[in-house]
Coordinates of N, CA and C in Angstrom, one line a residue:
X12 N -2.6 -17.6 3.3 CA -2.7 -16.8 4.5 C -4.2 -16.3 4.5
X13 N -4.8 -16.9 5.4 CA -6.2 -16.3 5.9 C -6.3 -15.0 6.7
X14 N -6.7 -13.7 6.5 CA -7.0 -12.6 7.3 C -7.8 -12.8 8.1
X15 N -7.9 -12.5 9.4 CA -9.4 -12.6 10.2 C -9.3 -10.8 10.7
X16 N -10.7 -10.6 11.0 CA -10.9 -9.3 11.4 C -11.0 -8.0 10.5
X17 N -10.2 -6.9 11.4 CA -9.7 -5.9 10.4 C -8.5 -5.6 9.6
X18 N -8.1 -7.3 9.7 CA -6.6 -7.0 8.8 C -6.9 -7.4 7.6
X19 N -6.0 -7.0 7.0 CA -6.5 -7.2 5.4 C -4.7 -7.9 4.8
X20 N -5.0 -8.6 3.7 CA -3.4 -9.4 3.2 C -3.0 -8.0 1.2
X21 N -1.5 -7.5 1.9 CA -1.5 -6.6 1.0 C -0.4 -7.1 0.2
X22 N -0.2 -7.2 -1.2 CA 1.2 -7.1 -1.7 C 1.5 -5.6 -2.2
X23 N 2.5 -5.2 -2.1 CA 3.4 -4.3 -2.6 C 3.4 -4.0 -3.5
X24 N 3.3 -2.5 -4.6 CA 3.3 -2.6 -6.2 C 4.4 -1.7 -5.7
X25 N 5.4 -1.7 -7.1 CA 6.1 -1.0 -7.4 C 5.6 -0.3 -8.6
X26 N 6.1 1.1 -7.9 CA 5.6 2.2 -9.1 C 6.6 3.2 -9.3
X27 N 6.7 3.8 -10.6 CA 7.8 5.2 -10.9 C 6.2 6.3 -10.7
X28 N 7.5 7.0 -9.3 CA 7.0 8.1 -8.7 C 7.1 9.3 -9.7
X29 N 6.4 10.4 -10.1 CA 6.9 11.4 -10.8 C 6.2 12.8 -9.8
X30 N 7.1 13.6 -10.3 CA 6.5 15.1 -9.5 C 6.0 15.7 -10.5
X31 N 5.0 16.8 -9.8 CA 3.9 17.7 -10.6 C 4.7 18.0 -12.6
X32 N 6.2 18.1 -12.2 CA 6.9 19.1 -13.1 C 7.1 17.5 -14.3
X33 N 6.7 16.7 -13.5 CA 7.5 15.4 -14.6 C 8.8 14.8 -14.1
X34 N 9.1 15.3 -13.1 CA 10.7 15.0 -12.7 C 10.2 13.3 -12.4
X35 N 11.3 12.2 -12.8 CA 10.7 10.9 -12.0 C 12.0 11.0 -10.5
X36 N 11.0 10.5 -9.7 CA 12.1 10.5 -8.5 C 13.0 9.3 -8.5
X37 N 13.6 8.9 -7.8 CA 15.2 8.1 -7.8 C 13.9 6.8 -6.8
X38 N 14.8 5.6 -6.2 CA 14.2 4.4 -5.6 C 14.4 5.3 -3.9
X39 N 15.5 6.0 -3.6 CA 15.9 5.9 -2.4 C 14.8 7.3 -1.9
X40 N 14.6 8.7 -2.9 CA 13.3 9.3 -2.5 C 11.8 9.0 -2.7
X41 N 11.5 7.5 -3.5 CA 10.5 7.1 -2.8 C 10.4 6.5 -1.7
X42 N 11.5 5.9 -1.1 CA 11.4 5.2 0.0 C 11.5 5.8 1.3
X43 N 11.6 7.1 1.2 CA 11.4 8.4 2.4 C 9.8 8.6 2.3
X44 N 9.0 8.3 1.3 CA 7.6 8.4 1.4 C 7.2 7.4 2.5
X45 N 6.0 8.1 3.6 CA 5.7 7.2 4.6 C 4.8 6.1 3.9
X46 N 3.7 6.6 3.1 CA 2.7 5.7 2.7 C 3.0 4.8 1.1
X47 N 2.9 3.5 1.1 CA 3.1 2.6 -0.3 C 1.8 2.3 -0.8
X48 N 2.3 1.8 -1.9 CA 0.8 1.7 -3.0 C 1.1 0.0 -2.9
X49 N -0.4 -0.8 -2.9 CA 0.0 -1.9 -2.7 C -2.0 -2.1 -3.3
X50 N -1.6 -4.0 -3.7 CA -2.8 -4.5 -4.1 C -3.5 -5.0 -2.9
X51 N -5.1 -5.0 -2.6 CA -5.4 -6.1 -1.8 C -5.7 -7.9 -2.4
X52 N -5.0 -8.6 -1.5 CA -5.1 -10.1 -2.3 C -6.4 -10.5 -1.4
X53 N -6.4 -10.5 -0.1 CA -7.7 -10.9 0.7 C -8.0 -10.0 1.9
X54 N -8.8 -9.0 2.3 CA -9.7 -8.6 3.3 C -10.0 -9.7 4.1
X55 N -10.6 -8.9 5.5 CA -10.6 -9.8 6.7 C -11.7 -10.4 6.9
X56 N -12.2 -10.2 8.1 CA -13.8 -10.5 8.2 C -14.8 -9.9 8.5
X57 N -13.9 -8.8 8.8 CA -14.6 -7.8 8.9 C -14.6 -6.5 8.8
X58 N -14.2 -6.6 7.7 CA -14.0 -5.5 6.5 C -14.5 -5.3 5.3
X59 N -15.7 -4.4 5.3 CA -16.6 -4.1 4.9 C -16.3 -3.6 3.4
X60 N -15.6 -2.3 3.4 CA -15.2 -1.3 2.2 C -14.2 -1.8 1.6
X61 N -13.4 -2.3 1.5 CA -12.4 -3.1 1.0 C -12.4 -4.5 0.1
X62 N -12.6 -4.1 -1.2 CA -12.5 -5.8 -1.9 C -11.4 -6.1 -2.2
X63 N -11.0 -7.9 -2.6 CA -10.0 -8.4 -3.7 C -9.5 -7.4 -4.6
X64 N -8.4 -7.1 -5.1 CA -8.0 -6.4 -5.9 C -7.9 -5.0 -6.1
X65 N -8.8 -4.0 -4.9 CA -8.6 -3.4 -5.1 C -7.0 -2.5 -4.8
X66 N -6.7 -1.3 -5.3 CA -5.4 -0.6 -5.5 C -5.5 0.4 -4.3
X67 N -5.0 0.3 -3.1 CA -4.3 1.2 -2.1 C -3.0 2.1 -1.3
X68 N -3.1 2.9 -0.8 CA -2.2 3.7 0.3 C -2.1 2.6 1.1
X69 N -1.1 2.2 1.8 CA -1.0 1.8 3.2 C 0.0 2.6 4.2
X70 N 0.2 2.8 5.4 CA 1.1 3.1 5.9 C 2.8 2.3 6.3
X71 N 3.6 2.2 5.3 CA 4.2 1.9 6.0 C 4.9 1.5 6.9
X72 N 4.9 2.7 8.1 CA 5.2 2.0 9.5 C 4.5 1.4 10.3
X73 N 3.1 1.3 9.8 CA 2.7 0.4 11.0 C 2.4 -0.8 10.0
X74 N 2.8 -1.0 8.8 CA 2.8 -2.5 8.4 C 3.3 -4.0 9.1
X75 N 2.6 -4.6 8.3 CA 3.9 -5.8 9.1 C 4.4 -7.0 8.7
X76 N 5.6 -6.9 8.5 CA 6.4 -8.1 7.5 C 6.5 -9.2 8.1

């Protein structure tokens, strides 16, 4: 999968969530979190600030499967 532009190609990390206190959260209260943590595999063409591998936020709902 080739990105062109400002899309960028993300996979998914799975991570154990924990709260301030240490508590780890359950799979179903992370999944009420809007934003996921994900790798970049390839940036677009025009996307500057963003390399290979780096570790991100994404939103989400406006992703696209």
């Amino acid at each position: 999968m080739i990105p062109i532009g400002k899309y960028i190609v993300i996979v998914s990390t799975d991570e154990e969530v924990r709260t301030d206190s240490g508590l780890i959260l359950s799979s179903d209260d992370v999944n009420q979190f809007r934003y996921k943590r994900g790798v970049v595999v390839e940036p677009g063409t025009e996307v500057s600030h963003i390399k290979k591998g780096d570790k991100i936020y994404y939103d989400k709902v406006h992703s696209f499967a």
